[in-house]
PDB file of C-alpha atoms in Angstrom:
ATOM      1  CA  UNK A 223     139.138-135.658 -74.993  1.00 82.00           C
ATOM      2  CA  UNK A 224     142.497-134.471 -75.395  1.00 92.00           C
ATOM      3  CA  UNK A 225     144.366-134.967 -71.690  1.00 96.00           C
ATOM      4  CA  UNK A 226     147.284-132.329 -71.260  1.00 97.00           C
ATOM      5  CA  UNK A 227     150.105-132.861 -68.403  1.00 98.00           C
ATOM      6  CA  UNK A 228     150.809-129.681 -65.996  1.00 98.00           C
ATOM      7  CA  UNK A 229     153.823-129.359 -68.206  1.00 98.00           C
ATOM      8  CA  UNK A 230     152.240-128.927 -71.482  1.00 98.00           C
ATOM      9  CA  UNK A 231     149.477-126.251 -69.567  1.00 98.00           C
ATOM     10  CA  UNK A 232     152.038-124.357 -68.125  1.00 98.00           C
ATOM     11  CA  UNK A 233     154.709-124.200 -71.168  1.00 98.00           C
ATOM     12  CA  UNK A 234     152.228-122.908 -73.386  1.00 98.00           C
ATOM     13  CA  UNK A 235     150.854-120.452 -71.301  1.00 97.00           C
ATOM     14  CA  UNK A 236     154.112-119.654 -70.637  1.00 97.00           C
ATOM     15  CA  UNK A 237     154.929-119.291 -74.517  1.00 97.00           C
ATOM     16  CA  UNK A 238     151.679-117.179 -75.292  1.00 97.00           C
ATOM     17  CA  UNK A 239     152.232-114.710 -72.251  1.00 95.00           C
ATOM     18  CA  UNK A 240     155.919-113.971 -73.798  1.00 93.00           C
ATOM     19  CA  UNK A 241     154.690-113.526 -76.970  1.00 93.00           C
ATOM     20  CA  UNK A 242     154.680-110.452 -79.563  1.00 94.00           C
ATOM     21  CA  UNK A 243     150.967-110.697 -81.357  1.00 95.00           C
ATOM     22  CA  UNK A 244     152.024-108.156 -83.855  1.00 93.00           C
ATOM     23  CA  UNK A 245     156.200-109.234 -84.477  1.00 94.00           C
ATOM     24  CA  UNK A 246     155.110-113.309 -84.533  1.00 97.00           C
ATOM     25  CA  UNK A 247     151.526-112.861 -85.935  1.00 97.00           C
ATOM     26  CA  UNK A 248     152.812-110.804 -89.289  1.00 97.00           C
ATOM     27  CA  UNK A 249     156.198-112.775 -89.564  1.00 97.00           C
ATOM     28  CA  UNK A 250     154.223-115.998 -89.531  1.00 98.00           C
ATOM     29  CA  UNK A 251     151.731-115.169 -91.856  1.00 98.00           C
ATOM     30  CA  UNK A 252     154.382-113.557 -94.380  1.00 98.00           C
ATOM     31  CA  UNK A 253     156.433-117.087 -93.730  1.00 98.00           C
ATOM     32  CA  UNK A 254     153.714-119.142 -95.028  1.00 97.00           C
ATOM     33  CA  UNK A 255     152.886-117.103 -97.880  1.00 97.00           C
ATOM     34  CA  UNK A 256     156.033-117.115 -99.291  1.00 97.00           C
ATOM     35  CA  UNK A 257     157.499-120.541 -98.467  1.00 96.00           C
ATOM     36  CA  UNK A 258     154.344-122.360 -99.557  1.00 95.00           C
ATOM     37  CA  UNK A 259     153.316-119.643-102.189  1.00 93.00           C
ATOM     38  CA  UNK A 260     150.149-121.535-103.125  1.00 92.00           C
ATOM     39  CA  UNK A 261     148.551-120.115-100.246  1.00 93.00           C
ATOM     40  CA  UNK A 262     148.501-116.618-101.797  1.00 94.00           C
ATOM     41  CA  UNK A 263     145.534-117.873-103.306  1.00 91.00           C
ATOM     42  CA  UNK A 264     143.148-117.054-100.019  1.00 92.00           C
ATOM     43  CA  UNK A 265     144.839-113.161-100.037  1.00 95.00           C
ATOM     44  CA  UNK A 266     144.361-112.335-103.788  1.00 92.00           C
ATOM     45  CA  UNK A 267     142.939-108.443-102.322  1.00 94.00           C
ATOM     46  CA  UNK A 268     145.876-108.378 -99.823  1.00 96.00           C
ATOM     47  CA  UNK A 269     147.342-106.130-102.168  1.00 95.00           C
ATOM     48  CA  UNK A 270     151.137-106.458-103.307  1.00 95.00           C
ATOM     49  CA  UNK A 271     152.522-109.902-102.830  1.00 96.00           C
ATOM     50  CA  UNK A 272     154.557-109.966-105.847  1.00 95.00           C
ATOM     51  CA  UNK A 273     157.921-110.916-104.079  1.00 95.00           C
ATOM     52  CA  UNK A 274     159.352-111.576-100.537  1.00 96.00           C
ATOM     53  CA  UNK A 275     159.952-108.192 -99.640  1.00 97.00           C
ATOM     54  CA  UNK A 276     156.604-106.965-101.089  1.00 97.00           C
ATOM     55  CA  UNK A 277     154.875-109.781 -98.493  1.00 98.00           C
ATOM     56  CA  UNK A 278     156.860-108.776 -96.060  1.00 97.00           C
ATOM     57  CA  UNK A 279     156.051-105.118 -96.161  1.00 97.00           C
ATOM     58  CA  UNK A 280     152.627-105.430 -96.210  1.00 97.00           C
ATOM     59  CA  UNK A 281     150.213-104.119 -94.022  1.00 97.00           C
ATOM     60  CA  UNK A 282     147.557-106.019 -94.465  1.00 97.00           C
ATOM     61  CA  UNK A 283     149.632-109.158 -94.072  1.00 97.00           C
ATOM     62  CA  UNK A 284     150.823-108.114 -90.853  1.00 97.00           C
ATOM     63  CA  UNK A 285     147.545-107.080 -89.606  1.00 97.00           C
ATOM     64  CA  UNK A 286     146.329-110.431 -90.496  1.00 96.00           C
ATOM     65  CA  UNK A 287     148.873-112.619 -89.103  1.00 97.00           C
ATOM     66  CA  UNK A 288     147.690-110.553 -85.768  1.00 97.00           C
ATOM     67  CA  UNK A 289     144.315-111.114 -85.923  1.00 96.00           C
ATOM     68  CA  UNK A 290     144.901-115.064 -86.514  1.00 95.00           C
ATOM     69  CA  UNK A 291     147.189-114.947 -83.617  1.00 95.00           C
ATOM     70  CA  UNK A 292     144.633-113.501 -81.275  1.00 95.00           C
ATOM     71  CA  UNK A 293     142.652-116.438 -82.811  1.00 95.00           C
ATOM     72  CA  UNK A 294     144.673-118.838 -81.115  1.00 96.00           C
ATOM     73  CA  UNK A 295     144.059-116.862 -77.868  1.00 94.00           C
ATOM     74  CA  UNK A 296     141.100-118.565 -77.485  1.00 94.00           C
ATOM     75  CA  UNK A 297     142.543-122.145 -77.821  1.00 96.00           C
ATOM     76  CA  UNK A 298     145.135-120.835 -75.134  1.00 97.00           C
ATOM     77  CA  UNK A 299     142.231-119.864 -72.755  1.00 96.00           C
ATOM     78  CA  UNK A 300     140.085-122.954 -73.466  1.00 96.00           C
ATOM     79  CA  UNK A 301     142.616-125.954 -73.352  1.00 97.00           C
ATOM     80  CA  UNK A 302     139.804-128.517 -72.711  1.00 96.00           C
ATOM     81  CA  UNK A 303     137.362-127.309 -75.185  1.00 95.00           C
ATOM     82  CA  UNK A 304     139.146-126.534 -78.080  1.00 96.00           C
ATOM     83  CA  UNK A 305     136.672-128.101 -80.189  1.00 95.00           C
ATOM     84  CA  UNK A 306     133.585-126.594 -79.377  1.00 96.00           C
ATOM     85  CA  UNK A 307     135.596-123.337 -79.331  1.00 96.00           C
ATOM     86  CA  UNK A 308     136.450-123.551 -82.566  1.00 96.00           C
ATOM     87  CA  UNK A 309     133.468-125.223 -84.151  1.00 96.00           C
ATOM     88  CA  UNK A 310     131.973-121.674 -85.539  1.00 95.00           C
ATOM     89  CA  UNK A 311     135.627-120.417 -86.875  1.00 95.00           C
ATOM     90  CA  UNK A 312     135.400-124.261 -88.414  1.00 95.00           C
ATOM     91  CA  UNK A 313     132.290-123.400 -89.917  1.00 95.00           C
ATOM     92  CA  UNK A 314     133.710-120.034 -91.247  1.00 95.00           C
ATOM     93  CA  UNK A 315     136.771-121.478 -92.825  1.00 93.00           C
ATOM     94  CA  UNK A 316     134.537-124.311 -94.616  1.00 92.00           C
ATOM     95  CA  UNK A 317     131.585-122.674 -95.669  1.00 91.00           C
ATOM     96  CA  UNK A 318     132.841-118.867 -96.019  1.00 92.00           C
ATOM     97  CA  UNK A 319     136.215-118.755 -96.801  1.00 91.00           C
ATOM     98  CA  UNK A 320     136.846-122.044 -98.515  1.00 91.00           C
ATOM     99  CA  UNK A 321     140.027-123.044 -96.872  1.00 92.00           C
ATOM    100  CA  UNK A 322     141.616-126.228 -98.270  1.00 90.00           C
ATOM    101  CA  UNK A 323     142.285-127.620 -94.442  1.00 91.00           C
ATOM    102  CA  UNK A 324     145.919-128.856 -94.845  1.00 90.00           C
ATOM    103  CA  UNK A 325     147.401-125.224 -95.633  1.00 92.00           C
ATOM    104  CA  UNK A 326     146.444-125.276 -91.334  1.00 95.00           C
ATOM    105  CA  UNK A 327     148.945-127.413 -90.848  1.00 95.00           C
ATOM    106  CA  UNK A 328     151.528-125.144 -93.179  1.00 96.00           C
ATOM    107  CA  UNK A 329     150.834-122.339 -91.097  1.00 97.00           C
ATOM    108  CA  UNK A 330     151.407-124.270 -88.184  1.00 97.00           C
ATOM    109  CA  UNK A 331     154.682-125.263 -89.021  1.00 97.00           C
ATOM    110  CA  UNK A 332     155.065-121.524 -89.798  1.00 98.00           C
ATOM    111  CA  UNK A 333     154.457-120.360 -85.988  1.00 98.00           C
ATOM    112  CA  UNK A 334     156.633-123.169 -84.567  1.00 98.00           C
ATOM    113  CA  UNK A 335     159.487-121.766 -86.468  1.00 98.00           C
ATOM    114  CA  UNK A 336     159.199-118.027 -85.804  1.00 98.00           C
ATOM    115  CA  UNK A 337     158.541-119.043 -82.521  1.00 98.00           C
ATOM    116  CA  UNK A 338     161.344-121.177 -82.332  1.00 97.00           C
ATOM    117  CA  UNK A 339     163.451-117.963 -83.350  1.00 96.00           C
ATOM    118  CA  UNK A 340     161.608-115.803 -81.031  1.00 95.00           C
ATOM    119  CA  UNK A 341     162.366-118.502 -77.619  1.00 95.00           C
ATOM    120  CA  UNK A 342     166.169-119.730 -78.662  1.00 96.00           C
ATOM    121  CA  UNK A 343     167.734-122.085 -76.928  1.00 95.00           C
ATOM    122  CA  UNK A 344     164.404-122.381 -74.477  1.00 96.00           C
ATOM    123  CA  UNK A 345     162.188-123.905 -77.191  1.00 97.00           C
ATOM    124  CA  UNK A 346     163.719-127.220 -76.016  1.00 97.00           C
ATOM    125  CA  UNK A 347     162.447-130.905 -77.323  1.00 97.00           C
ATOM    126  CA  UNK A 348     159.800-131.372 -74.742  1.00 97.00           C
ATOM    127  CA  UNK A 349     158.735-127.256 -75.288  1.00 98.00           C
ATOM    128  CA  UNK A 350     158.390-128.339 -79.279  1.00 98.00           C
ATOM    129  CA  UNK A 351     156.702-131.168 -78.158  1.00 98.00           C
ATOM    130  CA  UNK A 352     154.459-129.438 -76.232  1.00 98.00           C
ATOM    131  CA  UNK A 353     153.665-126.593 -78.437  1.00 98.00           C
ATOM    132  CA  UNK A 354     152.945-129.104 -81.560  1.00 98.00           C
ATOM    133  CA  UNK A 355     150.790-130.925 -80.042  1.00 98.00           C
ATOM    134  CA  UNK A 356     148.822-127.422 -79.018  1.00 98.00           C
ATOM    135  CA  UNK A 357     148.554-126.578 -82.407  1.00 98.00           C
ATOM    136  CA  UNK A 358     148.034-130.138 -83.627  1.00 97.00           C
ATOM    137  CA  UNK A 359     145.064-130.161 -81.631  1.00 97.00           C
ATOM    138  CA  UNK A 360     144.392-126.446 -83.187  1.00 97.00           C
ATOM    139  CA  UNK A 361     144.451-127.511 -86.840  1.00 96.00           C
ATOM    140  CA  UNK A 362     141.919-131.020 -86.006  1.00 96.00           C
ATOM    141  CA  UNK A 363     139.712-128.434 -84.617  1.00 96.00           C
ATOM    142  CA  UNK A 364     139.409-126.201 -87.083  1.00 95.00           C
ATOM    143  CA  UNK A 365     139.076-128.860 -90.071  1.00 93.00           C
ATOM    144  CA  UNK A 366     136.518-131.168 -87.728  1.00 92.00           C
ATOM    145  CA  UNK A 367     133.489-128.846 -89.178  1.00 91.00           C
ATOM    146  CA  UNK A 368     134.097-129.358 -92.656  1.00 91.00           C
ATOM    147  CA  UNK A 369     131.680-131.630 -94.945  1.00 89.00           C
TER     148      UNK A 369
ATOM    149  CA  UNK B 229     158.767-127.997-107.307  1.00 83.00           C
ATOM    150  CA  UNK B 230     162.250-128.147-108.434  1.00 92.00           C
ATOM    151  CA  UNK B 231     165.143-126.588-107.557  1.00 96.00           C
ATOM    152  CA  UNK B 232     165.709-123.365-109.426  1.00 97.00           C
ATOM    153  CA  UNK B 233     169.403-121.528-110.078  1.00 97.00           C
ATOM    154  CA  UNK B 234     168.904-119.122-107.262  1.00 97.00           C
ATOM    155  CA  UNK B 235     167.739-122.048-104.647  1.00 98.00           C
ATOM    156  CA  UNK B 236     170.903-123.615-105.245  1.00 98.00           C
ATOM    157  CA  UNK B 237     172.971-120.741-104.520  1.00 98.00           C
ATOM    158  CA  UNK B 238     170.938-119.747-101.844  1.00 98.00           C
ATOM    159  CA  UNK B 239     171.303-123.334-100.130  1.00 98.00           C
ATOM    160  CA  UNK B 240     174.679-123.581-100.700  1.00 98.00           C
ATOM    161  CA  UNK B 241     175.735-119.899 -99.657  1.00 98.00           C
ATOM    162  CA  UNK B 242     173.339-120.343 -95.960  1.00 98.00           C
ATOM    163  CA  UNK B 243     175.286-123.879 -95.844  1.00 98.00           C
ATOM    164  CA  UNK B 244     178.607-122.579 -96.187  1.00 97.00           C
ATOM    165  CA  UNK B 245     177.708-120.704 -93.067  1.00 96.00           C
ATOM    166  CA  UNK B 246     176.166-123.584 -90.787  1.00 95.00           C
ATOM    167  CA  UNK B 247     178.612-126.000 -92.105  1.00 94.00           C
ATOM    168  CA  UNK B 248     180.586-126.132 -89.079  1.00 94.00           C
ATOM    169  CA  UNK B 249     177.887-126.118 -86.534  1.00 96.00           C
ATOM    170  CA  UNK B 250     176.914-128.981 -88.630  1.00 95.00           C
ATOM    171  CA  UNK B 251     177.210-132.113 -85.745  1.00 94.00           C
ATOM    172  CA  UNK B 252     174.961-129.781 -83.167  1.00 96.00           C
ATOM    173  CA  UNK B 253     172.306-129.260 -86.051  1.00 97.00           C
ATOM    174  CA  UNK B 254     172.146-133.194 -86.668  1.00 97.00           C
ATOM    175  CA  UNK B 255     172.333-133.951 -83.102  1.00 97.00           C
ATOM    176  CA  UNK B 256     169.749-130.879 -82.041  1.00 97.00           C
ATOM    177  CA  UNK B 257     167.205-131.922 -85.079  1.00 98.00           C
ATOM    178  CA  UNK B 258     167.501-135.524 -84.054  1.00 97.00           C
ATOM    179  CA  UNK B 259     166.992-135.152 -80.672  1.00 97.00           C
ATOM    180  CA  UNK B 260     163.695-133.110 -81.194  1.00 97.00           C
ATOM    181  CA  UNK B 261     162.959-135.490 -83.653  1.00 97.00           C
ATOM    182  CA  UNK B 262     162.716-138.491 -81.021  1.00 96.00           C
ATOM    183  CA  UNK B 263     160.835-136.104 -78.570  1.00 96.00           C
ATOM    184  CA  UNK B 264     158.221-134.188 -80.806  1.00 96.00           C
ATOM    185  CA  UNK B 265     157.188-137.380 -82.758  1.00 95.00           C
ATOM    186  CA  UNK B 266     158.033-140.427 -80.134  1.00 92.00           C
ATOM    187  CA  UNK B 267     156.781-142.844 -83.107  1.00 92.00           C
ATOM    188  CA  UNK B 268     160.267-142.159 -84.550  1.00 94.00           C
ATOM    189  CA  UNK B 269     161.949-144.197 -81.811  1.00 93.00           C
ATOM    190  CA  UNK B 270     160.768-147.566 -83.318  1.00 90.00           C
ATOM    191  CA  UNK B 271     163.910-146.906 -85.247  1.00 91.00           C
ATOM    192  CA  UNK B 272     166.014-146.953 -82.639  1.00 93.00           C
ATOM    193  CA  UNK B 273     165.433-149.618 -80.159  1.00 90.00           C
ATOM    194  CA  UNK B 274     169.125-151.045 -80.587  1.00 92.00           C
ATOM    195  CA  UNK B 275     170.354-147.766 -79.066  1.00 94.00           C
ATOM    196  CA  UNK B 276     170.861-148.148 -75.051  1.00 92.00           C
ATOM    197  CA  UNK B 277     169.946-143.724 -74.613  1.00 94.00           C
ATOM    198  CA  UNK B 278     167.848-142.054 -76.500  1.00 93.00           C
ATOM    199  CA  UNK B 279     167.963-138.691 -74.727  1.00 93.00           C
ATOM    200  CA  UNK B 280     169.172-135.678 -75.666  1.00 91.00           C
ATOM    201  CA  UNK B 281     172.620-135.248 -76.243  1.00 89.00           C
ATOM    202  CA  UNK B 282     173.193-138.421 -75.529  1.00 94.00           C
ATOM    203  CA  UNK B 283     176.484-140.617 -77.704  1.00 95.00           C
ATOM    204  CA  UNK B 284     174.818-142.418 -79.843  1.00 96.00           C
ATOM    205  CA  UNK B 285     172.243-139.371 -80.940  1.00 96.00           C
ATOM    206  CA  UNK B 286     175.585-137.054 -81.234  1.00 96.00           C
ATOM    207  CA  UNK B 287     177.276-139.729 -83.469  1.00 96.00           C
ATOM    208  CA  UNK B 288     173.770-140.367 -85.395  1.00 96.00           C
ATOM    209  CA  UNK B 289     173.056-136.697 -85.756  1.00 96.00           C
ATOM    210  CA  UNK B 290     176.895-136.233 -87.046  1.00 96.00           C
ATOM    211  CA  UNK B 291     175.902-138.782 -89.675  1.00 97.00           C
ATOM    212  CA  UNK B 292     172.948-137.376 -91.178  1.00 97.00           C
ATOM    213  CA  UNK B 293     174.365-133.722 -91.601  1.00 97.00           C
ATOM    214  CA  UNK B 294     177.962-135.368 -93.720  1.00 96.00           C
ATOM    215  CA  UNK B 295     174.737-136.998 -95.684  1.00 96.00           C
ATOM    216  CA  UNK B 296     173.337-133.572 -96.087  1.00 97.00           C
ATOM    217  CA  UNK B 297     177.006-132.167 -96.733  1.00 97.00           C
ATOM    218  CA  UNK B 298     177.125-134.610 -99.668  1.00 97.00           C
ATOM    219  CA  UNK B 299     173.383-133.821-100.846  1.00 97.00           C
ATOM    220  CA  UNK B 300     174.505-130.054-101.033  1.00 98.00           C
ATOM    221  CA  UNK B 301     177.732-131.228-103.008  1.00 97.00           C
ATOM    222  CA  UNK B 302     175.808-133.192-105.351  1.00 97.00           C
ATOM    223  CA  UNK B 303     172.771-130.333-105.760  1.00 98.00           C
ATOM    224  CA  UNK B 304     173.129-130.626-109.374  1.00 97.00           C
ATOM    225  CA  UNK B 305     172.033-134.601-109.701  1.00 97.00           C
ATOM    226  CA  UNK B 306     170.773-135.806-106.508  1.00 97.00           C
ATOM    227  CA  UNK B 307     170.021-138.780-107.645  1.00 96.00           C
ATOM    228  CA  UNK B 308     173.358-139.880-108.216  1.00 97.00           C
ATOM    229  CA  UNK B 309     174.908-138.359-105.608  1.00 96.00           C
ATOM    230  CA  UNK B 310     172.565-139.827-103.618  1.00 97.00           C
ATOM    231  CA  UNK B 311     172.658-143.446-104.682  1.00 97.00           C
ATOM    232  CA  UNK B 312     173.802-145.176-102.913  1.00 97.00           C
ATOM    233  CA  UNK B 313     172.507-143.853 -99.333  1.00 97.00           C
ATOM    234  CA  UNK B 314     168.961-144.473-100.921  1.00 96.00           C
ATOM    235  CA  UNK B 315     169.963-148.039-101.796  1.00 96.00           C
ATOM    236  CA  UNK B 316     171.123-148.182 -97.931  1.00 96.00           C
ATOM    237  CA  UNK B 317     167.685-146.690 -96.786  1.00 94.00           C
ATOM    238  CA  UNK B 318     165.330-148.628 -99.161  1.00 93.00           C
ATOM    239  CA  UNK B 319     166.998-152.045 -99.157  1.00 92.00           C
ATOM    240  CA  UNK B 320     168.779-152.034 -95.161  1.00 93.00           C
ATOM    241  CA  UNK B 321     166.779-149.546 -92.883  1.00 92.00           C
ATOM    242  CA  UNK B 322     164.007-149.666 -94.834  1.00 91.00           C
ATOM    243  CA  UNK B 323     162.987-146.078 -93.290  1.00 92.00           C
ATOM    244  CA  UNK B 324     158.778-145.298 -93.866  1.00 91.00           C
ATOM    245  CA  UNK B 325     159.967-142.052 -96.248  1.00 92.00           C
ATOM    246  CA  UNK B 326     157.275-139.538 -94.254  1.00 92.00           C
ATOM    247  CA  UNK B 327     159.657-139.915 -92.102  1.00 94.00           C
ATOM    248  CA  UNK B 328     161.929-137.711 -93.993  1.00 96.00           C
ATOM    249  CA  UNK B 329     159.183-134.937 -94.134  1.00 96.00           C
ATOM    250  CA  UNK B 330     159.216-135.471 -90.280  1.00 97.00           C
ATOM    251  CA  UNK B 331     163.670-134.869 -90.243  1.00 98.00           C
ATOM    252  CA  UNK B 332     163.338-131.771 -92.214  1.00 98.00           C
ATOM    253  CA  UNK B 333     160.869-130.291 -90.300  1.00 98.00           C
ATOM    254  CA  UNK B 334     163.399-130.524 -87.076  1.00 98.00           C
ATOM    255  CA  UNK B 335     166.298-129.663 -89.026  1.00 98.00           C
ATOM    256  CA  UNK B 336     164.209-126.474 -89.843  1.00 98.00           C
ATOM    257  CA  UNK B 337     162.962-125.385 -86.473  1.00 98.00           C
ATOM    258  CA  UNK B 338     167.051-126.042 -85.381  1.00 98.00           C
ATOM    259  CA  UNK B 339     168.398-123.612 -88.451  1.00 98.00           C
ATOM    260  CA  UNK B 340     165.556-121.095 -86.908  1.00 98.00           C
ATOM    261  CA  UNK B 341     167.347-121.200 -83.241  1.00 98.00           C
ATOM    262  CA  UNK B 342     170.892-121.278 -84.411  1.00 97.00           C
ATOM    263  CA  UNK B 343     170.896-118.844 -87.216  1.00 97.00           C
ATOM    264  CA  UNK B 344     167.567-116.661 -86.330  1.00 96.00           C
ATOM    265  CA  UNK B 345     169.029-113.579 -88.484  1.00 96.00           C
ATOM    266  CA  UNK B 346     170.524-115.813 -91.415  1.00 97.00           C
ATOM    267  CA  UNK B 347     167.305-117.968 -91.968  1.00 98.00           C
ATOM    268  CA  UNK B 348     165.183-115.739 -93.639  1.00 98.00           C
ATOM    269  CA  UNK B 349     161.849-116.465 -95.935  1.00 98.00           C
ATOM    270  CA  UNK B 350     163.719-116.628 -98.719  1.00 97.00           C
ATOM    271  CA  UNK B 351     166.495-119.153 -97.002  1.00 98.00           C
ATOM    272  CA  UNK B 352     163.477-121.150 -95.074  1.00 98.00           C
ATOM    273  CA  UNK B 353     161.775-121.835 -98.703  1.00 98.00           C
ATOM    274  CA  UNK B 354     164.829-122.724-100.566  1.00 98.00           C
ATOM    275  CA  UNK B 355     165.897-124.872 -97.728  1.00 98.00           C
ATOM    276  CA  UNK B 356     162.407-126.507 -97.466  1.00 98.00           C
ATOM    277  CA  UNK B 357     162.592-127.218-101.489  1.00 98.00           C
ATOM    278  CA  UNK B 358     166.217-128.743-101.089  1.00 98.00           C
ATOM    279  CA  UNK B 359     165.401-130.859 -98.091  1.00 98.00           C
ATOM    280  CA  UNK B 360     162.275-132.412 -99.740  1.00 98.00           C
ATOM    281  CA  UNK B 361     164.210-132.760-102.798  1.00 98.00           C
ATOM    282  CA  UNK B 362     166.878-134.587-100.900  1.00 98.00           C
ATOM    283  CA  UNK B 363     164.200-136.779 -99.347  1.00 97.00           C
ATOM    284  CA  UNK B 364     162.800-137.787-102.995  1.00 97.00           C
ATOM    285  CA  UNK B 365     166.373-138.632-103.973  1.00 97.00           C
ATOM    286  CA  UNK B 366     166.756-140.587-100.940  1.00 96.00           C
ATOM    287  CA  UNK B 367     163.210-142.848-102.044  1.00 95.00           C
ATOM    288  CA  UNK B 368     164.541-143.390-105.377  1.00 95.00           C
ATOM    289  CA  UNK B 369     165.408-146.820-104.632  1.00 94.00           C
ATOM    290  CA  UNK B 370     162.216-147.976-102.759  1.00 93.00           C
ATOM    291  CA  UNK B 371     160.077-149.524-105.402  1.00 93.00           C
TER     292      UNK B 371
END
């Protein structure tokens, strides 16, 4: 069972209340992509992703990177049971859309750099700290329902 | 994964720009460093602080970035340029290389605070390419 401090509960609620879903979501996604390019291979109908500015334009990347960041709402609302939270979008990332688990862990790094941007000078050590292990505990989640 | 013409000039241009904020960037990435991944202090345990902003993480983090000042100077051959701190970290530190994953990764997230308009997609991959290139030059000498 993953134990969290009062600090690490409140900073990232804090963090997820401040956030822009649409601005972070779509930057992230559109980060990952083209930084770690190999992960185009999951968005081959996402239309043009021929160059930076072609990912970064696109619609369908930004409504994406949306739709995984409301993903992670439920994480934020379910602290101690992010396992059993995630166990069906596990499933669905195994057995439906064939996700090769360690581009979770890209991503990840992804969102703590936008976010990073996004917070300044207040995404201190401890905040970093705090919001990695989050999403560390995210990304075990997510892979535990592969086989 | 190697570094192509244009992620040469695009490292060198961005670091032409951060060069100067270059001691906060070592001293801000190490710092995180020793709070995000606390396994990193083993490393340290001759140090007397290990807390942010402390002297001997300013004078450490100072360090690192004239090692990534040379790195950029020596894009061209790494491995040369890099010699002889990788003989340094394979023969007297004797640093566990994932280590160096674990650097970059700060040393990204601090570009991202200090230079939010500067570090774009494009600077964030060549960056990431030169970093873990750096890193591989750095393990030359381990076995």
């Amino acid at each position: 069972m993953v134990v969290w401090t009062d600090f690490e509960r409140a900073t990232i609620a804090d963090i997820f209340s401040k956030l822009d879903y649409e601005a972070v979501g779509g930057a992230t996604l559109a980060r990952c992509l083209i930084v770690y390019p190999w992960t185009q291979r999951y968005f081959a109908n996402f239309g043009n992703l021929y160059n930076a500015a072609a990912i970064m334009g696109n619609p369908m990347i930004a409504k994406h990177g949306t739709t995984i960041l409301h993903g992670l709402d439920r994480a934020v609302k379910n602290m101690d049971n992010i396992k059993s939270t995630y166990a069906e979008l596990s499933v669905l990332h195994s057995e439906k859309l064939h996700v090769d688990p360690d581009n979770f862990k890209l991503l990840s790094d992804c969102l703590t750099i936008v976010v990073a941007s996004q917070l300044g000078k207040a995404f201190t050590g401890d905040v970093q700290a705090a919001f990695q292990k989050f999403l560390a505990v995210v990304v075990s989640s997510l892979g535990k329902q592969y086989h | 994964m190697s570094l192509s013409a244009k992620d040469k000039d695009t490292v060198k241009l961005f670091w032409a720009k951060v060069a100067d904020k270059a001691e906060e960037v070592g001293s801000d990435a190490l710092s995180r460093m020793l709070a995000v991944y606390p396994q990193t202090k083993t490393y340290f345990s001759h140090w007397k602080d290990l807390s942010p902003g402390s002297a001997p993480v300013n004078k450490h983090g100072k360090t690192i970035m004239l090692g990534v000042g040379q790195a950029v100077a020596s894009i061209d051959d790494l491995n040369a340029g890099l010699l002889t701190l990788s003989e340094l970290h394979a023969f007297t530190l004797r640093v566990d290389p994932a280590n160096f994953k674990i650097l970059s990764h700060c040393i990204l997230v601090v570009m991202s605070i200090k230079f939010p308009n500067d570090f774009t997609p494009e600077v964030h991959v060549a960056l990431d390419k030169f970093l873990a290139a750096l890193a591989r030059a750095l393990s030359e000498k381990y076995r």
